[in-house]
mmCIF file of C-alpha atoms (C1' of nucleotides) in Angstrom:
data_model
loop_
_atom_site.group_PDB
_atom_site.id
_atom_site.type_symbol
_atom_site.label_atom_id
_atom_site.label_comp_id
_atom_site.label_asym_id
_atom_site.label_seq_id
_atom_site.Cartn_x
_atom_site.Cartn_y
_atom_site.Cartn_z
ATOM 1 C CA UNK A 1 85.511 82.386 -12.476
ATOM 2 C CA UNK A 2 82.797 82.651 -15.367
ATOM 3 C CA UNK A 3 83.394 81.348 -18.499
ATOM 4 C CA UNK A 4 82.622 83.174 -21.729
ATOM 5 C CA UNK A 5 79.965 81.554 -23.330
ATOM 6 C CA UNK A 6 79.945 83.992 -26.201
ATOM 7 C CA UNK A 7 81.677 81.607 -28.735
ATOM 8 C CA UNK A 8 79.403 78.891 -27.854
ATOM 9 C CA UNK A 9 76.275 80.594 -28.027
ATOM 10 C CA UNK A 10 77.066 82.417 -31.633
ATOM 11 C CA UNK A 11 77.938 78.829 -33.027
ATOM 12 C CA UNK A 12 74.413 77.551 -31.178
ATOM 13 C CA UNK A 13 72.715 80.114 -33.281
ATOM 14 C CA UNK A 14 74.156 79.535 -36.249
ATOM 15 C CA UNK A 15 73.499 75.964 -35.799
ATOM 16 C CA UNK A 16 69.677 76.649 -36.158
ATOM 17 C CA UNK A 17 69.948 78.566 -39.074
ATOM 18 C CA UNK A 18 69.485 82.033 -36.822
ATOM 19 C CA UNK A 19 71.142 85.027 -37.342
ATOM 20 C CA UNK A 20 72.935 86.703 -35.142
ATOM 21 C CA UNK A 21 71.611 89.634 -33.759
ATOM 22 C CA UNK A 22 72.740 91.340 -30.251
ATOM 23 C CA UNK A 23 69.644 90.423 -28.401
ATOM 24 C CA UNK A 24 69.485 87.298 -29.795
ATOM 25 C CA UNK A 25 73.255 86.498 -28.032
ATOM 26 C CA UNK A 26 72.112 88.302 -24.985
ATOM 27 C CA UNK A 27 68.960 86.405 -24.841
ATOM 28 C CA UNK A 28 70.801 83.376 -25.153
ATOM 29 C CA UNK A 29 73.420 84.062 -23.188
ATOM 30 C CA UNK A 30 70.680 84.416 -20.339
ATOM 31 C CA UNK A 31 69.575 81.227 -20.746
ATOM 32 C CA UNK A 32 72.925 79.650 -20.388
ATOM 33 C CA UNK A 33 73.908 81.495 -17.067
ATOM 34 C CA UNK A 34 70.510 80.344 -15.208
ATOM 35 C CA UNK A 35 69.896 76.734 -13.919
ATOM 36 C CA UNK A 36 66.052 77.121 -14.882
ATOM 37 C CA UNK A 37 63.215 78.844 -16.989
ATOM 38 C CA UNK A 38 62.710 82.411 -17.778
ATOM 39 C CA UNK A 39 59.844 84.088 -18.806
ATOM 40 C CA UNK A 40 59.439 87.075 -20.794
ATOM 41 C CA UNK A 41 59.328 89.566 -17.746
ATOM 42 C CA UNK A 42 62.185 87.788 -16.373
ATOM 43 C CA UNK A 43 63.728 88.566 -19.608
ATOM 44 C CA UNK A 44 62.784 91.888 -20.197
ATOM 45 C CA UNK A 45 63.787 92.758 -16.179
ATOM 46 C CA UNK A 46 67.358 91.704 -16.936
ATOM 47 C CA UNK A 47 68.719 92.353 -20.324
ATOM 48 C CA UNK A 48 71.138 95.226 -20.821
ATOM 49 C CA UNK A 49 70.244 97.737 -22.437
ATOM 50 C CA UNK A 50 67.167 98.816 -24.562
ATOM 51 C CA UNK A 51 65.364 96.595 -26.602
ATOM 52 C CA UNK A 52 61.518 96.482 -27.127
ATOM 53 C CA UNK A 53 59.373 94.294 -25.813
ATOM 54 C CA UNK A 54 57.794 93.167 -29.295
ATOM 55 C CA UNK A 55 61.422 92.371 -29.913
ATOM 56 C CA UNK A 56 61.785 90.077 -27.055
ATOM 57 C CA UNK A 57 58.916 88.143 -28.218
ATOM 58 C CA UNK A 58 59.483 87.975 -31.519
ATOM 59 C CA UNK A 59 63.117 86.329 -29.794
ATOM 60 C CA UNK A 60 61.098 84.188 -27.937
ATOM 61 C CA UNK A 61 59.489 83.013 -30.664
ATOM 62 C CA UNK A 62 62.040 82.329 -33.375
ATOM 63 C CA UNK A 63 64.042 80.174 -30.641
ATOM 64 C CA UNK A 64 60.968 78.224 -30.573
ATOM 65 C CA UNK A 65 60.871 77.371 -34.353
ATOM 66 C CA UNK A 66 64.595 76.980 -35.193
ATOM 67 C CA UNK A 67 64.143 74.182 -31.469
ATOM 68 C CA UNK A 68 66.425 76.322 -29.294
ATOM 69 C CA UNK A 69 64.405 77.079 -26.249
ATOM 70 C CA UNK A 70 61.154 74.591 -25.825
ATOM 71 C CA UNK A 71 58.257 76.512 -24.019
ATOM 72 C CA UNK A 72 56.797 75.494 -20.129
ATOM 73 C CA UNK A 73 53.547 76.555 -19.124
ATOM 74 C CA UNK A 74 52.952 76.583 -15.396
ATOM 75 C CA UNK A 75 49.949 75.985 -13.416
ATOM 76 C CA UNK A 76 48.861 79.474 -12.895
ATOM 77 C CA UNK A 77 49.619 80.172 -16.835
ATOM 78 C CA UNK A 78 52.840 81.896 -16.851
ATOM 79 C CA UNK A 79 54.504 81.076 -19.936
ATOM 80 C CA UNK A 80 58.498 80.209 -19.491
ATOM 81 C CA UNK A 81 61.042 79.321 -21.884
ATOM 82 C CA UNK A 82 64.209 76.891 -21.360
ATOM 83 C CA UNK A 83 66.958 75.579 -23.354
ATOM 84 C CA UNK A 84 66.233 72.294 -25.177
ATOM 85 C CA UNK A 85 69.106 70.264 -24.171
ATOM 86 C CA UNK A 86 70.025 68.933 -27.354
ATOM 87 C CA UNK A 87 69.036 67.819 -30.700
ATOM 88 C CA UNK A 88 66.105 69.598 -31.408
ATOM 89 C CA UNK A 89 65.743 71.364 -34.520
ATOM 90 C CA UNK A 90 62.795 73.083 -36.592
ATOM 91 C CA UNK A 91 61.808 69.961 -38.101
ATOM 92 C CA UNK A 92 61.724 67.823 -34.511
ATOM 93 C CA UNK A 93 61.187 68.812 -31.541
ATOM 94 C CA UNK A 94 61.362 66.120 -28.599
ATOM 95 C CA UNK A 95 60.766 67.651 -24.930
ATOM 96 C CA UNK A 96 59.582 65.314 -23.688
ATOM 97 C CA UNK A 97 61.040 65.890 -19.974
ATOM 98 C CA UNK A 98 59.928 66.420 -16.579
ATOM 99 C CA UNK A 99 59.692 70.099 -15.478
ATOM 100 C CA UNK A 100 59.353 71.192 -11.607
ATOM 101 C CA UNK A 101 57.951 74.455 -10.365
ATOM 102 C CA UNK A 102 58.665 75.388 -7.008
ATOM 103 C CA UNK A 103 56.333 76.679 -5.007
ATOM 104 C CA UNK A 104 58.227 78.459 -2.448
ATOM 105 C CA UNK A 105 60.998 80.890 -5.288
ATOM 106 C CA UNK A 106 58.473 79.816 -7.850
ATOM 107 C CA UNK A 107 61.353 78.877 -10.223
ATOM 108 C CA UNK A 108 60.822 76.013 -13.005
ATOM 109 C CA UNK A 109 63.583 73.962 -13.738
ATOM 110 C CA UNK A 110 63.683 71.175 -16.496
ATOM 111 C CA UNK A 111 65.029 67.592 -14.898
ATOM 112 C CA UNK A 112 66.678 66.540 -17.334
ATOM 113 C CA UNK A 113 67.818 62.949 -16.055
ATOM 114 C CA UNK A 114 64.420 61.758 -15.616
ATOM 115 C CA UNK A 115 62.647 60.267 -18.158
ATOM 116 C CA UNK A 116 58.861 61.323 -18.753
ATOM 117 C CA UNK A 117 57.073 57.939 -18.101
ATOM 118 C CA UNK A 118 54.806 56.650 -20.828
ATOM 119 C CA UNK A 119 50.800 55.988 -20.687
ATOM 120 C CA UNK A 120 48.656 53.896 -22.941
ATOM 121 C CA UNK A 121 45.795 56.147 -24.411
ATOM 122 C CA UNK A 122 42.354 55.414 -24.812
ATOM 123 C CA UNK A 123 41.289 54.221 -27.839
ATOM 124 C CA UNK A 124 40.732 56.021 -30.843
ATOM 125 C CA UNK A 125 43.858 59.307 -29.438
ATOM 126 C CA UNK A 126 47.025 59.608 -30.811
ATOM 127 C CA UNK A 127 49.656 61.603 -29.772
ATOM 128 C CA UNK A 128 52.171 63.787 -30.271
ATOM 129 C CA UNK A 129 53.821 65.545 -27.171
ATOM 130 C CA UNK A 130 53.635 65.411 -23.546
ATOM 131 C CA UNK A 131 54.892 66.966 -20.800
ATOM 132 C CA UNK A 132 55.125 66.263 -16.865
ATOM 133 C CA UNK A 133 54.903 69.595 -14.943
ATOM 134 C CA UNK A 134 55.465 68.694 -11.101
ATOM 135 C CA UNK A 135 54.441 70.862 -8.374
ATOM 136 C CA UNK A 136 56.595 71.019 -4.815
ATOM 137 C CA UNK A 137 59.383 72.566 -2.820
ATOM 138 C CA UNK A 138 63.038 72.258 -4.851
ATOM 139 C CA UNK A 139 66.438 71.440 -3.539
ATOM 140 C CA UNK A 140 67.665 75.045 -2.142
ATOM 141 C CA UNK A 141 63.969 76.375 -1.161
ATOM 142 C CA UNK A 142 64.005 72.758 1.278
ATOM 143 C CA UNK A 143 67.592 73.654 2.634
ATOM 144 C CA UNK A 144 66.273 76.454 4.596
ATOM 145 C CA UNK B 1 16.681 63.996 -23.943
ATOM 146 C CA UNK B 2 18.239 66.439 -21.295
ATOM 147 C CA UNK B 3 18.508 65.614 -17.460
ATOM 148 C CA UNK B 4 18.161 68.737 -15.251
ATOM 149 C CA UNK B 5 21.068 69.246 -13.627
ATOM 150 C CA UNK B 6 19.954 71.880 -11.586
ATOM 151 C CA UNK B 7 19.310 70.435 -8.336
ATOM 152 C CA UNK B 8 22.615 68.142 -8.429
ATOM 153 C CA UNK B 9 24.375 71.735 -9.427
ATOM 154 C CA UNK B 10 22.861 73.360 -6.519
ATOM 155 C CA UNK B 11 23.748 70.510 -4.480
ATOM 156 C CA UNK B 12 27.318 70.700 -5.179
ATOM 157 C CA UNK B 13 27.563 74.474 -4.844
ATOM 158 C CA UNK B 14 26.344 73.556 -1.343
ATOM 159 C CA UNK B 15 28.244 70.900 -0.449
ATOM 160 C CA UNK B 16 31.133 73.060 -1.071
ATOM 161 C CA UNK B 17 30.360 76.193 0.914
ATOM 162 C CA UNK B 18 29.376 78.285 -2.078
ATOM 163 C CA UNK B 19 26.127 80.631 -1.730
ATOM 164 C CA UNK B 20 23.792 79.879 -4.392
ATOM 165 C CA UNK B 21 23.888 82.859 -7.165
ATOM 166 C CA UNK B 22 22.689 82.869 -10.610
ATOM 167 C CA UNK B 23 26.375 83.038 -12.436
ATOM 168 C CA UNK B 24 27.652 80.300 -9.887
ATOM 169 C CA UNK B 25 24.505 77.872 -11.163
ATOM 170 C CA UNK B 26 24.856 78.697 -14.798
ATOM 171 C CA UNK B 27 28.648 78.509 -14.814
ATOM 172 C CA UNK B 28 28.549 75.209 -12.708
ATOM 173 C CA UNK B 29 25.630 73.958 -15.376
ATOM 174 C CA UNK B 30 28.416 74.440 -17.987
ATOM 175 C CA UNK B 31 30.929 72.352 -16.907
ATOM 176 C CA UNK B 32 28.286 69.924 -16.478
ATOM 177 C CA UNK B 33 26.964 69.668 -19.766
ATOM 178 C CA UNK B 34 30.184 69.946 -21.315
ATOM 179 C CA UNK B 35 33.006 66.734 -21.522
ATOM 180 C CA UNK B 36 36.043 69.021 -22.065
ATOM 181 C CA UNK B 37 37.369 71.885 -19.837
ATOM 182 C CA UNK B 38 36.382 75.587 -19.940
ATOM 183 C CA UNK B 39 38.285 79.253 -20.556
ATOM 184 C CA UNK B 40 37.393 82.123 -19.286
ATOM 185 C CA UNK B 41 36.518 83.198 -22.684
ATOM 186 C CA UNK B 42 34.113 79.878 -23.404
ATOM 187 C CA UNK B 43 32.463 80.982 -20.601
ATOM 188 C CA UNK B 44 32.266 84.570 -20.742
ATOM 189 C CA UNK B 45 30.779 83.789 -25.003
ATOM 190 C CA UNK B 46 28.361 81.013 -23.581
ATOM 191 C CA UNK B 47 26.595 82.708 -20.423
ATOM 192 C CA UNK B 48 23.116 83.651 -20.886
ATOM 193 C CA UNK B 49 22.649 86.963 -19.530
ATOM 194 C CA UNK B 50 25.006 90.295 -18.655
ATOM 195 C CA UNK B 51 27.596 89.036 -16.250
ATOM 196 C CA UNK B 52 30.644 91.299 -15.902
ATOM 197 C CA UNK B 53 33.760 89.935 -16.712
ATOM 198 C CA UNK B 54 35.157 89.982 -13.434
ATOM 199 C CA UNK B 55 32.708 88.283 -12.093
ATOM 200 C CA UNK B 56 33.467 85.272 -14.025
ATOM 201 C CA UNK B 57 36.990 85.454 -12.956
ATOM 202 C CA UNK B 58 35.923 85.386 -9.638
ATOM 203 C CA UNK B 59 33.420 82.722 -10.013
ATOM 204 C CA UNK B 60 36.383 80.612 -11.384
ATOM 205 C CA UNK B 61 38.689 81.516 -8.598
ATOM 206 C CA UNK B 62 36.071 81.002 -6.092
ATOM 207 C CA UNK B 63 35.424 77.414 -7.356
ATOM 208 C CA UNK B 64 38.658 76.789 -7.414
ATOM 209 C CA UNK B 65 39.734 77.384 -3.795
ATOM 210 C CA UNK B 66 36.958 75.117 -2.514
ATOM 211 C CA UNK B 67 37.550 72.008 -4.869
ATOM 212 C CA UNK B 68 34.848 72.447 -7.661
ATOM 213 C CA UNK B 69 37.375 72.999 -9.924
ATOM 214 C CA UNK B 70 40.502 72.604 -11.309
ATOM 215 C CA UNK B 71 42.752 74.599 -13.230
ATOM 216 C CA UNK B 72 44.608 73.364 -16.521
ATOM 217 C CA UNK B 73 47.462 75.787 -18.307
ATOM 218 C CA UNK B 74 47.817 75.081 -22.053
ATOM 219 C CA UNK B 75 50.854 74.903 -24.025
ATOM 220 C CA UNK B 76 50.010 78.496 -25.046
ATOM 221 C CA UNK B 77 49.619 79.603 -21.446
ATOM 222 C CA UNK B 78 45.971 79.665 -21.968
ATOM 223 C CA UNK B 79 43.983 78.835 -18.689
ATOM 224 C CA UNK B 80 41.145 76.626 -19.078
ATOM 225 C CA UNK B 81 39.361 74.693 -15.969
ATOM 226 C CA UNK B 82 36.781 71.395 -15.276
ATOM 227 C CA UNK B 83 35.347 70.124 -12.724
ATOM 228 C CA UNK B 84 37.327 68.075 -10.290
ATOM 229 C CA UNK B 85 35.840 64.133 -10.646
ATOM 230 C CA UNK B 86 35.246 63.944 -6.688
ATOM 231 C CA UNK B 87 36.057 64.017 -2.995
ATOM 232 C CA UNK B 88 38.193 67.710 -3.809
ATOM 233 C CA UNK B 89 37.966 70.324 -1.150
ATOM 234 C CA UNK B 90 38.968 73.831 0.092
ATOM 235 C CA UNK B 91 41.161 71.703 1.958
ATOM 236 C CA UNK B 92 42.673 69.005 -0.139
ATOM 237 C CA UNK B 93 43.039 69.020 -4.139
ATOM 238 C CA UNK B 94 43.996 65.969 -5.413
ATOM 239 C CA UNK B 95 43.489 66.067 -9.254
ATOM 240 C CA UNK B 96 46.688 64.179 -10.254
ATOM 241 C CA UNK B 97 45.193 63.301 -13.729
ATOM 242 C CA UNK B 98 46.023 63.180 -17.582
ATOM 243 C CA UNK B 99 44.906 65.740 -19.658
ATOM 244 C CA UNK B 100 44.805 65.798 -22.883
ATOM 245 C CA UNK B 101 44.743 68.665 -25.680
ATOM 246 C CA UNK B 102 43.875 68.134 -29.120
ATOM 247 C CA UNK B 103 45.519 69.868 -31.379
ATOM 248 C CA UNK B 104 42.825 69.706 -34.042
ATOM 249 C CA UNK B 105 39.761 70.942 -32.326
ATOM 250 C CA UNK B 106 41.878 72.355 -29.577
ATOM 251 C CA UNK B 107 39.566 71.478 -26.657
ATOM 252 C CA UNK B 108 41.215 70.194 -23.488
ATOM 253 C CA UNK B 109 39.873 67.048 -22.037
ATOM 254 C CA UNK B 110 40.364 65.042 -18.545
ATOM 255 C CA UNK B 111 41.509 61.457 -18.967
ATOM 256 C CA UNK B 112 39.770 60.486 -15.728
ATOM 257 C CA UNK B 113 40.377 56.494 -15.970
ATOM 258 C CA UNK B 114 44.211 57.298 -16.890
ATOM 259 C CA UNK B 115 46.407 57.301 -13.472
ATOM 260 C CA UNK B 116 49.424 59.806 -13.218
ATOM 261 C CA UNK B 117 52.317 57.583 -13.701
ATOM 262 C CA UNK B 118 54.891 58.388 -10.508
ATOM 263 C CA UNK B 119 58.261 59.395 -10.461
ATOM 264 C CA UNK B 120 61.007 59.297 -8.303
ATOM 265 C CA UNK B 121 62.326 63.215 -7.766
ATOM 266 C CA UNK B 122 65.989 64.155 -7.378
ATOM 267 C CA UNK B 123 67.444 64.225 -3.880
ATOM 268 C CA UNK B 124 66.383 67.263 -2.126
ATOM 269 C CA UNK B 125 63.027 67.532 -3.613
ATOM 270 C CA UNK B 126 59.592 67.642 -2.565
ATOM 271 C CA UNK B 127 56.502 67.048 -3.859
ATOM 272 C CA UNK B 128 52.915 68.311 -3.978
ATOM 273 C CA UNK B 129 51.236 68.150 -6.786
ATOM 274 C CA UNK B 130 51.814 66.572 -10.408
ATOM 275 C CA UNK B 131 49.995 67.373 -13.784
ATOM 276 C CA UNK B 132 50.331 65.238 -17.012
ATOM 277 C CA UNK B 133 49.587 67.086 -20.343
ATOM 278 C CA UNK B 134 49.856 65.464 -23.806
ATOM 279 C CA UNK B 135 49.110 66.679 -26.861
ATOM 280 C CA UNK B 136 47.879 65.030 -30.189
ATOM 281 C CA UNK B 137 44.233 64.098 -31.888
ATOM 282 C CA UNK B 138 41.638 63.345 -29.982
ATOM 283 C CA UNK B 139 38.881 60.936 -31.134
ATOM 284 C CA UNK B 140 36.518 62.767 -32.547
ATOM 285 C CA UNK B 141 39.241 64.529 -34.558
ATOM 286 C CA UNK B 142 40.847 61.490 -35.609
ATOM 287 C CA UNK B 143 37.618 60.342 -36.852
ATOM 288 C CA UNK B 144 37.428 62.280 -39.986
ATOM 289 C "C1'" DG C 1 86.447 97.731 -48.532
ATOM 290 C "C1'" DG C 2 81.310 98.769 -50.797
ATOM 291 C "C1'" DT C 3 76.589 97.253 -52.600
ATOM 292 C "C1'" DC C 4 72.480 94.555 -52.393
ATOM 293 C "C1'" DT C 5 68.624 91.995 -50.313
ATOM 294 C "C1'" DA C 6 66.157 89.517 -47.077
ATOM 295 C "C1'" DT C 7 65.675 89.607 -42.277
ATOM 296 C "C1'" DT C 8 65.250 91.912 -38.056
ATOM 297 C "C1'" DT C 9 64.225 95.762 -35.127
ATOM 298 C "C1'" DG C 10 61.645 99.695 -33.009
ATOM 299 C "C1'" DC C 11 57.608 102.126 -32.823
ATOM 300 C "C1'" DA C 12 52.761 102.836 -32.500
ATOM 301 C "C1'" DA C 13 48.601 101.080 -31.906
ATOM 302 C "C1'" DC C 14 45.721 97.585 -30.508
ATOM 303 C "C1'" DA C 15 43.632 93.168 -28.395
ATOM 304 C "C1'" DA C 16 43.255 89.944 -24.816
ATOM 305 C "C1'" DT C 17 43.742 88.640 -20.172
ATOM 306 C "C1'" DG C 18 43.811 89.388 -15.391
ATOM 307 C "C1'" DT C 19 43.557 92.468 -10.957
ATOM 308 C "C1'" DT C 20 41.914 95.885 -7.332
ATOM 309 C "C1'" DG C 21 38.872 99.125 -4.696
ATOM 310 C "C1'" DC C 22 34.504 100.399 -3.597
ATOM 311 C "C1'" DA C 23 29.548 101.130 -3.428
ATOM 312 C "C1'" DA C 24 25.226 98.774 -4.355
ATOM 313 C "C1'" DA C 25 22.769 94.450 -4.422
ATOM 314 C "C1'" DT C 26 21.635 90.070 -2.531
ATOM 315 C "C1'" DA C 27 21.835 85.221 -0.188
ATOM 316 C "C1'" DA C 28 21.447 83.164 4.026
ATOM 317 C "C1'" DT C 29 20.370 83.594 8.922
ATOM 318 C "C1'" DT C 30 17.838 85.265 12.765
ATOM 319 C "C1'" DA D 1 10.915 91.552 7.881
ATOM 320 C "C1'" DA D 2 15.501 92.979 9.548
ATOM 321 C "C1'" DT D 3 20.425 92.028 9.805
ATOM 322 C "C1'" DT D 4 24.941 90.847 8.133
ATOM 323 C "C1'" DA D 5 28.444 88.857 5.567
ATOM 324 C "C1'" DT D 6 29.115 87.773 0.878
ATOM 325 C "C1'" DT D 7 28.766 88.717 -3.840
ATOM 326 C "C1'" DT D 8 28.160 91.596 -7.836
ATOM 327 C "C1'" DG D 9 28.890 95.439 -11.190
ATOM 328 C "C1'" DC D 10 31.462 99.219 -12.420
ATOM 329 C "C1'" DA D 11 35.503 101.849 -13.287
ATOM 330 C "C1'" DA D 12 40.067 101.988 -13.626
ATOM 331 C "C1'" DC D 13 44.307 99.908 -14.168
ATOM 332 C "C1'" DA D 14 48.217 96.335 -14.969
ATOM 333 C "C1'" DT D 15 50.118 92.726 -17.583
ATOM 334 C "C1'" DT D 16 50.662 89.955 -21.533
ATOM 335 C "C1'" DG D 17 50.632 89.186 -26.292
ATOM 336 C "C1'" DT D 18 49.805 90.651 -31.427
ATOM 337 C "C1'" DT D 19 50.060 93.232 -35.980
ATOM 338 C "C1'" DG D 20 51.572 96.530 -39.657
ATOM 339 C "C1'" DC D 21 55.008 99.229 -41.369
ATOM 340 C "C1'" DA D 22 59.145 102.013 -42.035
ATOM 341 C "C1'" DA D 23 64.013 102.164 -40.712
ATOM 342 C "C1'" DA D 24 68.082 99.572 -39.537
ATOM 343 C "C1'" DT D 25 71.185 95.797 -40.150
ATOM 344 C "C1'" DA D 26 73.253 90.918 -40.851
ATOM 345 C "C1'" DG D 27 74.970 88.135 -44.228
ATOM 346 C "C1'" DA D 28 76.205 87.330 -48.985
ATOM 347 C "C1'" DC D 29 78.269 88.727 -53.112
ATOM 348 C "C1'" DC D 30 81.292 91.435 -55.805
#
DNA sequence: GGTCTATTTGCAACAATGTTGCAAATAATT
DNA sequence: AATTATTTGCAACATTGTTGCAAATAGACC
């Protein structure tokens, strides 16, 4: 039984000050339904319907500035996107988490409950983001 | 005054089961003269000389599968590489360092002296590799 | 409901990045 | 110098991302 997460992700957009558009639910509404990333093929493969590409990046993009979706490069340079979890907004962003990219579905999913550990910088850097992008075999790909 | 690094270059290519070319020595050379890591497009603007763009690309992937190099995705998604610090081969990679982009000059450097900080995965995950990316001002940026 | 306006969308065209197949050139070996 | 496996250049193509502009539309106001 599937929930309908229509509600939740209209008041999500309004939220961050984003109008709501029918690709920009749908979009959304992707995002809730999956455990992990998406990137813009993935997208673009599974939306219903007809909507141009520019449009899906110009999506993309505007969830990134209002601090809905936070964006994951992977090692090979495949750009994903994944819900923040929470309080993020336009003004702050604060991703700091620990991403994992399987190697075996080649999925990237965003632990959540682990906290990114810290490092002291060399002298004379400052900093503003970081981000912890671990490499392996996940939970169902090791099942089998 | 300069060192030539063209006999440690040659060297290397050697010791990692590369035939000696003329791209492979003048790509190699840059990475050597320069602190910070390398796109495709650094490289294709710096070379001295026609070399087709493919080429480069397979240079870099070349390099890559026998441990000259490693790869680094941006934020953006763009691609850059460096050389790996030592003992890296066709074989085993192990370049579980910090990197750090600057958001100011925008150049991507290694933090070689900075150890990955470990975590502990979820249940039901393995591991292979890790990468550490922060972002913020480097030092000469922070400078002025 | 209808009108207005700023935002969003689709389209076209383009730029950048990365890949593949194949013939010619060349590095290393004998 | 001859041989052979590797590498290079070229052409063609695939994917990914960007920009300008006119038409469509979401939200606000009456």
């Amino acid at each position: 039984m599937k929930k309908h997460t229509h509600s939740n992700g209209t008041t999500l957009l309004e939220n961050h000050k984003l109008r709501i558009t029918p690709i920009r639910q749908q979009v959304l509404g992707l995002f809730m339904g999956k455990p992990h990333a998406l990137s813009h093929s993935d997208i673009e493969q599974t939306l219903v319907g007809d909507f141009d590409r520019v449009t899906i990046y110009r999506t993309l993009t505007s969830f990134v500035e209002k601090g809905l979706v936070h964006k994951i490069p992977a090692e090979n340079g495949v750009v994903r996107y994944a819900l923040c979890k929470d309080s993020c907004s336009e003004e702050q962003h604060h991703h700091s988490h620990v991403h994992f990219n399987c190697g075996t579905c080649g999925q990237t999913f965003c632990l959540e409950n682990i906290s990114v550990p810290t490092i002291t910088l060399p002298q004379g850097y400052s900093f503003t983001d970081m981000n912890y992008l671990t490499t392996g075999t996940c939970k169902n790909c090791n099942k089998q």
